[in-house]
Amino acid sequence: MTQEELFKKLVAHCKEYGFIFPSSEIYDGLSAVYDYGQLGVELKNNIKRYWWEAMVRLNDNIVGIDAAIFMHPRVWEASGHVGAFNDPLIDNKDSKKRYRADVLIEDWIAKQDEKIEKEVAKARKRFGDSFDEPLFRQTNGRIKEIQTKRDSANARMVEALTAGDLAAVKSLIEDLEIVCPVSGTKNWTDVRQFNLMFETKIGSVSDGAGTIYLRPETAQGIFVNFLNVQKSGRMKIPFGIAQIGKAFRNEIVARQFIFRMREFEQMEMQFFVRPGEEMKWFDHWKSYRMRWHRALGFGEGMYRFHDHEKLAHYANAATDIEFDFPFGFKEVEGIHSRTDFDLSNHAKFSGRKIQYFDPETGESYTPYVIETSIGVDRMVLQVLSAAYLEEQLDNDSRVVLRIPAPLAPVKAAVLPLVKKDGLPEMAQEIIDDLKFDFNVSYDEKDSIGKRYRRNDAIGTPLCITVDHQSLEDRTVTIRHRDTMEQQRVAINELHAIIKKETGMRRLFREIVNN
Ligand code: GAP
């Protein structure tokens, strides 16, 4: 099965089992907008809890807030979003399709990387154990040629985008002979800038309604509350403010399911530090956030850092954590050193003094900021795409979602072996106790095998089967999703077993101890 086929199956699976639906589907949907179903919302809430507790609870110098989506319009002038939150767009005149010009070039660059990897794989096969990969990469003529073209295109793209030179972006697309994926032609319009913010009106028109924006990032709600939180919480630098909330962007090129949406959720943390100490903290948060990802156990090779070559004008360092999705390595999280840009600009635009008096140095200054920013929906996609597995068994096959147990929507399913003889009542009694602490479900329909498969398909880590022996000795069978192994345990042990297997404690330990 190709990665593309796998991804299509995953999207269909998400709908069939109640994880994710297209928005307003009975009206044929709304492009790049999705609804979370009964299981999707549980997964999403668990991801949010994992992030919140790893950031706010495990770090005694981080607190959380929940700022409003609507903000004073001047906020977005100060942040630079009104003037510069743009995507460079280009249209193909034949297909009438619109593309992000930088994405067309990035896709071309990714294709060159693929070509290089193919050459390396071929040579590895040819030379076997004696293959010296670094030497081959350095000396092979074909690879050197592709690499030079690739690096030159990348450098030209960075230069053109940094300078805002849209004509140079178009020339690059022409020079690389990039064709429209739909029409196959090179008949391109000029490149134009398009602002991504959604506008709406506040107040009635007769009152003189003003234009406001749906926030394109949650971070500004943190910046404008810096003084409120610092003073009311008596916070001492270094300290952080965390927030989870919706953000909105009028993405033109919406694709890859919930990877790029118009309405999405972010989990952001701004960490305020002394000027000059930002690089130390940048490295600290890079490492902490990577540990948060890796603790989920999808494998070291699934993640990589991608340092930005083109830095935003306010940043002095930036990196992405990329995950190996079925459509390749893509950004899940950004970590940015944003200098004092945001606080200084809000001070300028609001006319308020936004500074911190440092009791240790006796000085007042505008703090520098390290930001960690991750999309909830991209995390949902990461978990689902890494978890989805079609497994061949001895005489059977199954689809199993190997969702890390602490994030699984349902922690345990309680299943009476048959629908009679007092087994359903006993199962219900078990649920009535477990439900105070865990999301557990009850299922009595179909054979036990079918019920196991249904629970595998939604990622339930544990199935608890109540049988006739249970009535006699108050024991049940626990079946583990990944190994399919079964064990007999006493009912009064269930709580401790589920807590150990599905709690977040193990993940938190890995983040903190490494
Ligand atoms: N405050 C910084 C900021 O917003 P960003 O790189 O634009 O930085 C941060 O966004 C994260 O938000 C991304 O790494 C991604 O996970 C998520 N994100 C951004 N745009 C998104 C979209 N259209 N759909 C889903 N997630 C998105």
XYZ file of C-alpha atoms and ligand atoms in Angstrom:
541
model
C 0.000 0.000 0.000
C 1.408 3.433 -0.895
C 1.518 6.199 1.700
C -1.159 8.014 -0.307
C -3.514 5.020 -0.148
C -2.787 4.654 3.563
C -3.668 8.296 4.136
C -6.963 7.947 2.243
C -7.825 4.935 4.378
C -7.018 6.865 7.537
C -9.319 9.724 6.524
C -12.148 7.248 5.825
C -11.471 5.449 9.120
C -11.686 8.733 11.044
C -15.166 9.325 9.623
C -16.425 5.762 9.977
C -15.502 5.536 13.657
C -16.546 9.018 14.776
C -13.203 10.794 15.061
C -13.437 13.532 12.417
C -16.205 14.638 10.029
C -16.189 17.261 7.259
C -17.920 20.397 8.575
C -21.563 20.912 7.505
C -21.361 17.706 5.528
C -25.060 17.583 4.633
C -24.439 20.824 2.714
C -21.431 19.225 0.949
C -18.946 20.467 3.543
C -16.903 23.629 3.945
C -13.388 23.505 2.572
C -10.614 23.097 5.182
C -13.055 23.064 8.111
C -13.683 19.882 10.118
C -15.760 18.752 13.093
C -14.531 16.381 15.780
C -16.867 13.494 16.572
C -17.436 11.599 19.784
C -14.026 9.894 19.794
C -12.089 12.695 18.114
C -13.025 15.138 20.844
C -11.821 12.721 23.546
C -8.475 12.283 21.753
C -8.161 16.022 21.282
C -8.963 16.722 24.935
C -6.357 14.174 26.049
C -3.717 15.810 23.834
C -4.598 19.192 25.281
C -4.380 17.818 28.813
C -1.005 16.196 28.066
C 0.321 19.536 26.824
C -1.234 21.665 29.577
C -0.015 19.490 32.406
C 3.484 19.046 30.913
C 3.785 22.811 30.510
C 1.784 24.397 33.323
C 1.748 21.772 36.072
C 5.270 20.366 35.690
C 6.882 23.812 35.463
C 6.311 25.893 38.563
C 7.230 29.096 36.674
C 4.521 28.695 33.996
C 0.894 29.735 34.431
C -2.029 29.499 32.034
C -4.618 31.970 30.743
C -7.636 31.922 28.447
C -7.842 35.180 26.478
C -10.734 36.196 24.219
C -10.663 35.461 20.499
C -11.733 39.013 19.659
C -9.079 41.606 20.398
C -8.690 45.328 19.847
C -7.827 45.819 16.144
C -4.702 47.799 17.046
C -3.264 44.564 18.481
C -2.888 43.226 14.936
C -1.263 46.429 13.724
C 1.262 46.234 16.558
C 1.959 42.538 15.938
C 2.568 43.166 12.235
C -0.284 40.923 11.092
C -2.264 43.681 9.341
C 0.743 44.671 7.252
C 2.585 41.410 6.809
C 0.560 38.280 7.556
C 0.457 37.401 3.896
C 0.916 34.415 1.648
C 2.426 34.881 -1.825
C -0.156 33.461 -4.247
C 0.060 32.532 -7.902
C -2.653 31.304 -10.285
C -2.360 28.962 -13.209
C -4.256 30.603 -16.084
C -5.237 27.282 -17.677
C -6.498 25.296 -14.690
C -7.624 28.459 -12.817
C -6.110 26.855 -9.697
C -4.469 29.028 -7.075
C -1.273 28.020 -5.266
C 1.065 29.352 -2.617
C 4.124 30.294 -4.641
C 6.520 29.353 -1.831
C 4.837 25.927 -1.474
C 5.269 25.220 -5.199
C 8.992 25.922 -4.825
C 9.255 23.952 -1.562
C 7.588 20.977 -3.266
C 10.117 21.217 -6.087
C 12.937 21.234 -3.501
C 11.411 18.221 -1.732
C 11.395 16.366 -5.063
C 15.159 17.012 -5.470
C 15.706 15.626 -1.947
C 13.735 12.527 -2.926
C 15.857 12.090 -6.061
C 19.016 12.228 -3.935
C 17.649 9.668 -1.472
C 16.733 7.354 -4.375
C 20.312 7.526 -5.739
C 21.667 6.748 -2.269
C 19.263 3.812 -1.814
C 20.249 2.379 -5.220
C 23.952 2.610 -4.388
C 23.408 1.084 -0.942
C 21.798 -1.910 -2.598
C 24.583 -2.168 -5.170
C 27.554 -1.909 -2.792
C 26.095 -3.737 0.236
C 28.192 -3.710 3.417
C 31.103 -1.874 1.841
C 28.914 1.182 1.091
C 30.383 4.437 2.457
C 27.334 6.704 2.397
C 28.936 10.039 3.449
C 31.673 9.563 0.826
C 29.120 8.653 -1.841
C 27.048 11.767 -1.069
C 30.154 13.941 -1.339
C 31.593 12.495 -4.522
C 28.810 11.125 -6.735
C 28.463 13.379 -9.789
C 24.696 13.044 -10.173
C 24.039 13.789 -6.493
C 26.362 16.786 -6.537
C 24.541 18.171 -9.556
C 21.073 17.782 -7.976
C 22.288 19.149 -4.643
C 23.776 22.264 -6.255
C 20.547 23.004 -8.169
C 18.488 22.386 -5.031
C 20.632 24.618 -2.801
C 20.695 27.399 -5.335
C 16.874 27.320 -5.690
C 16.487 27.351 -1.922
C 18.853 30.300 -1.534
C 17.010 32.244 -4.260
C 13.647 31.517 -2.614
C 14.839 32.646 0.821
C 16.352 35.811 -0.625
C 13.247 36.682 -2.670
C 10.808 36.036 0.202
C 12.963 37.889 2.736
C 13.106 40.902 0.414
C 9.386 40.589 -0.415
C 10.449 40.499 -4.084
C 7.436 38.834 -5.728
C 8.804 39.223 -9.265
C 11.883 37.234 -8.214
C 9.622 34.517 -6.762
C 7.831 34.258 -10.116
C 11.129 34.162 -12.054
C 12.286 31.318 -9.867
C 9.101 29.323 -10.580
C 9.672 29.907 -14.294
C 13.387 29.044 -14.146
C 12.676 25.809 -12.297
C 10.057 25.017 -14.976
C 7.460 24.222 -12.327
C 4.175 23.124 -13.909
C 0.645 23.280 -12.515
C -0.172 19.841 -11.038
C -3.664 20.059 -12.615
C -3.156 21.511 -16.118
C 0.485 20.545 -16.499
C 1.249 23.984 -18.002
C 3.624 26.804 -17.030
C 1.086 29.539 -17.819
C 1.366 31.478 -14.510
C 0.021 34.860 -13.365
C 2.194 37.257 -11.370
C 2.666 36.518 -7.671
C 0.461 38.591 -5.321
C 0.281 38.953 -1.546
C -2.908 37.828 0.198
C -3.679 38.619 3.862
C -4.756 35.560 5.842
C -6.813 37.244 8.564
C -10.607 36.889 8.675
C -12.392 40.180 9.218
C -15.719 40.755 10.913
C -17.661 43.688 12.355
C -18.232 44.493 16.002
C -21.327 46.469 17.052
C -24.292 47.312 14.813
C -23.783 49.201 11.578
C -25.804 52.194 12.812
C -23.507 52.428 15.833
C -20.604 52.778 13.459
C -19.418 49.184 13.502
C -15.672 48.665 13.535
C -13.646 46.035 11.736
C -12.098 43.435 13.987
C -10.277 40.206 13.216
C -10.587 36.603 14.249
C -7.206 36.018 15.889
C -4.712 34.255 13.587
C -2.632 33.110 16.581
C -3.285 32.866 20.317
C 0.080 34.400 21.241
C -1.066 38.041 21.151
C -3.589 37.354 23.930
C -0.588 36.416 26.066
C 1.504 39.461 25.151
C -1.245 41.965 25.921
C -1.767 40.286 29.312
C 1.930 40.195 30.206
C 1.665 42.922 32.863
C -1.666 41.648 34.251
C -0.276 38.161 34.842
C 3.166 39.297 36.003
C 1.733 41.694 38.570
C -1.269 39.682 39.791
C 0.779 36.458 39.956
C 3.904 38.209 41.333
C 5.832 36.351 38.640
C 9.612 36.648 38.505
C 11.553 36.385 35.261
C 12.138 33.833 33.813
C 8.484 32.782 33.655
C 5.996 31.583 31.065
C 2.339 32.079 30.149
C 0.550 29.240 28.366
C -2.716 29.171 26.470
C -4.818 26.787 24.394
C -7.379 28.213 22.006
C -8.828 28.619 18.550
C -7.066 30.494 15.776
C -8.323 31.340 12.293
C -6.501 31.749 8.985
C -7.979 32.131 5.545
C -5.655 29.509 4.100
C -5.802 29.494 0.329
C -4.053 26.234 -0.200
C -5.951 23.991 2.162
C -4.946 20.385 1.922
C -3.987 17.196 3.711
C -7.138 16.836 5.802
C -6.735 18.489 9.215
C -3.092 19.432 8.562
C -3.963 22.887 7.221
C -7.338 24.199 8.343
C -9.078 27.557 8.330
C -10.272 27.172 11.924
C -7.854 25.313 14.184
C -6.517 25.198 17.701
C -3.108 26.173 19.018
C -1.249 25.435 22.253
C 1.203 28.258 22.776
C 3.581 29.268 25.522
C 5.517 32.514 25.746
C 8.527 32.338 28.042
C 9.794 35.742 29.202
C 13.528 35.999 29.841
C 16.313 38.518 30.471
C 17.698 40.025 27.239
C 20.890 38.183 26.385
C 19.726 34.911 27.958
C 17.346 34.004 25.142
C 19.617 31.481 23.377
C 20.051 29.437 26.561
C 16.268 29.269 26.931
C 15.734 28.623 23.225
C 17.908 25.495 23.569
C 16.113 24.511 26.779
C 12.662 24.666 25.159
C 13.817 22.909 21.991
C 14.972 19.987 24.082
C 11.948 19.975 26.422
C 9.441 20.066 23.587
C 11.226 17.299 21.671
C 11.111 15.126 24.820
C 7.368 15.805 25.075
C 6.913 14.428 21.546
C 9.277 11.479 21.902
C 7.748 10.300 25.176
C 4.747 9.176 23.099
C 6.909 6.347 21.764
C 6.405 6.634 18.000
C 10.170 6.274 17.500
C 13.118 8.680 17.404
C 13.304 8.590 13.597
C 9.811 10.032 13.246
C 10.950 13.506 14.378
C 13.512 16.025 13.260
C 14.327 19.702 13.791
C 14.196 22.018 10.819
C 16.028 25.261 11.534
C 14.637 28.269 9.676
C 16.887 29.841 7.120
C 14.437 32.661 6.487
C 13.851 34.276 9.882
C 10.840 36.496 10.506
C 11.973 40.103 10.990
C 11.338 39.894 14.752
C 13.082 36.554 15.384
C 16.747 35.839 16.097
C 16.347 32.027 16.024
C 13.588 29.649 14.932
C 13.169 25.944 14.440
C 10.320 23.574 13.626
C 9.737 20.146 15.058
C 8.763 18.077 12.038
C 6.979 14.732 12.100
C 7.096 12.043 9.422
C 3.453 12.135 8.224
C 2.253 9.780 5.443
C 2.907 12.757 3.116
C 6.465 13.312 4.395
C 8.195 15.306 7.140
C 6.090 18.367 7.983
C 5.947 20.967 10.751
C 3.974 20.161 13.883
C 5.442 22.748 16.207
C 7.419 25.965 15.961
C 9.920 27.213 18.546
C 10.854 30.830 18.067
C 13.094 33.331 19.780
C 10.974 36.467 19.223
C 13.268 39.020 20.914
C 11.370 41.937 22.543
C 9.492 42.648 19.296
C 5.936 41.999 20.493
C 6.128 43.631 23.930
C 7.988 46.670 22.555
C 5.490 47.132 19.750
C 2.507 46.814 22.087
C 4.136 49.442 24.319
C 4.546 51.709 21.282
C 1.030 51.206 19.888
C -0.803 51.321 23.245
C 1.259 54.109 24.787
C 1.677 51.996 27.952
C 4.956 51.179 29.614
C 5.451 47.413 29.344
C 8.600 46.663 31.285
C 9.802 44.431 34.069
C 11.762 45.586 37.097
C 14.331 42.890 37.846
C 14.958 42.816 41.602
C 18.169 40.829 41.097
C 19.852 43.344 38.795
C 17.994 46.467 39.920
C 17.188 47.248 36.254
C 13.990 47.691 34.263
C 13.845 46.155 30.799
C 11.548 44.773 28.119
C 11.795 40.984 28.438
C 12.792 38.791 25.507
C 10.505 35.929 24.556
C 10.896 32.284 23.599
C 7.702 30.894 22.099
C 6.638 27.276 21.705
C 3.634 26.925 19.407
C 1.963 23.675 18.417
C -1.256 22.963 16.524
C -3.678 20.679 18.374
C -5.128 19.397 15.112
C -1.707 18.583 13.688
C -1.002 16.638 16.869
C -4.279 14.743 16.398
C -3.201 13.923 12.830
C 0.271 12.930 14.015
C -1.149 10.518 16.590
C -3.709 9.007 14.228
C -1.347 8.583 11.294
C 1.361 6.997 13.463
C -1.187 4.774 15.209
C -3.102 3.408 12.193
C -2.043 -0.137 11.352
C -3.522 -2.856 9.166
C -2.214 -6.001 10.791
C -2.107 -9.485 9.307
C -2.780 -12.140 11.955
C -2.547 -15.959 11.637
C -5.977 -16.547 10.112
C -7.308 -13.061 10.238
C -6.489 -9.389 9.893
C -7.380 -6.345 11.914
C -7.206 -2.564 11.802
C -5.741 -1.301 15.033
C -5.135 2.237 16.228
C -2.052 1.992 18.448
C -2.796 5.315 20.112
C -0.530 5.809 23.139
C -2.737 4.596 26.007
C -2.689 7.933 27.922
C -4.178 9.643 24.849
C -6.664 6.911 23.874
C -10.275 8.165 23.750
C -11.663 5.148 25.624
C -9.387 3.590 28.225
C -11.205 0.305 28.712
C -14.237 -1.488 27.278
C -16.189 -3.704 29.633
C -17.730 -6.657 27.791
C -20.070 -9.300 29.244
C -19.329 -12.588 27.463
C -23.062 -13.193 26.976
C -26.149 -11.005 27.369
C -27.634 -13.080 30.193
C -26.981 -14.957 33.466
C -26.233 -11.743 35.373
C -23.078 -10.936 33.334
C -24.393 -7.588 31.956
C -25.299 -6.531 35.505
C -21.830 -7.366 36.772
C -20.214 -5.509 33.849
C -22.368 -2.502 34.667
C -21.313 -2.672 38.308
C -17.647 -2.554 37.196
C -18.346 0.419 34.930
C -20.193 2.266 37.668
C -17.024 2.179 39.747
C -14.443 2.830 36.995
C -16.325 5.699 35.355
C -15.497 8.079 38.210
C -11.860 8.027 37.059
C -11.703 6.746 33.487
C -13.560 6.978 30.199
C -14.879 3.401 29.946
C -17.451 1.928 27.595
C -19.925 -0.940 27.650
C -20.543 -3.235 24.675
C -22.670 -6.391 24.603
C -23.552 -6.648 20.892
C -22.015 -9.340 18.592
C -19.426 -12.012 19.352
C -16.569 -11.222 21.721
C -14.148 -11.382 18.751
C -16.085 -8.706 16.865
C -16.182 -6.539 19.968
C -12.390 -6.834 20.357
C -11.962 -5.750 16.710
C -14.283 -2.763 17.159
C -12.240 -1.644 20.141
C -8.920 -2.234 18.329
C -10.211 -0.002 15.533
C -10.804 2.911 17.924
C -7.614 2.342 19.907
C -9.048 1.130 23.239
C -5.964 -0.155 25.105
C -7.802 -2.619 27.381
C -10.850 -4.885 27.022
C -12.271 -6.334 30.214
C -14.369 -9.464 29.727
C -16.853 -10.594 32.348
C -17.652 -14.337 32.144
C -19.304 -16.996 34.283
C -16.165 -17.486 36.365
C -16.395 -13.801 37.278
C -19.662 -14.511 39.111
C -17.920 -17.151 41.203
C -14.539 -15.580 42.062
C -14.878 -11.903 41.083
C -12.084 -12.115 38.499
C -12.185 -10.929 34.879
C -10.028 -11.220 31.757
C -8.042 -8.223 30.596
C -7.006 -8.218 26.932
C -4.252 -5.863 25.802
C -4.802 -4.128 22.454
C -1.269 -4.254 21.033
C -0.138 -7.740 22.100
C -3.655 -9.222 22.242
C -2.428 -11.072 25.348
C -4.936 -11.861 28.041
C -4.574 -12.118 31.791
C -6.909 -13.012 34.616
C -7.146 -10.386 37.349
C -9.323 -9.636 40.356
C -11.986 -6.981 39.822
C -10.609 -4.981 42.735
C -7.236 -4.723 40.911
C -8.764 -3.131 37.788
C -8.520 0.446 38.959
C -4.786 0.226 39.670
C -4.049 -1.594 36.390
C -5.912 0.928 34.233
C -4.315 3.824 36.076
C -0.821 2.436 35.560
C -1.317 1.593 31.888
C -3.245 4.641 30.763
C -2.071 7.389 33.112
C 0.262 10.166 31.970
C 2.746 9.651 34.817
C 5.173 7.582 32.700
C 5.203 10.220 29.950
C 5.803 13.030 32.432
C 8.691 11.114 34.014
C 10.369 10.738 30.616
C 10.042 14.448 29.912
C 11.367 15.531 33.284
C 14.086 12.888 33.821
C 15.807 13.006 30.438
N 2.467 32.202 17.301
C 3.305 31.581 16.337
C 2.560 30.888 15.281
O 1.353 30.968 15.185
P 2.881 29.297 13.241
O 4.112 28.541 12.799
O 2.194 30.145 12.245
O 3.373 30.153 14.485
C 2.196 27.441 14.931
O 1.840 28.268 13.847
C 1.593 26.065 14.783
O 0.176 26.174 14.571
C 2.105 25.291 13.583
O 3.305 24.608 13.883
C 0.957 24.329 13.321
O 1.057 23.192 14.157
C -0.262 25.127 13.724
N -0.926 25.703 12.539
C -0.603 26.833 11.886
N -1.452 27.044 10.850
C -2.317 26.012 10.853
C -3.437 25.656 10.034
N -3.838 26.418 9.030
N -4.114 24.503 10.328
C -3.722 23.729 11.368
N -2.695 24.027 12.171
C -1.983 25.153 11.925
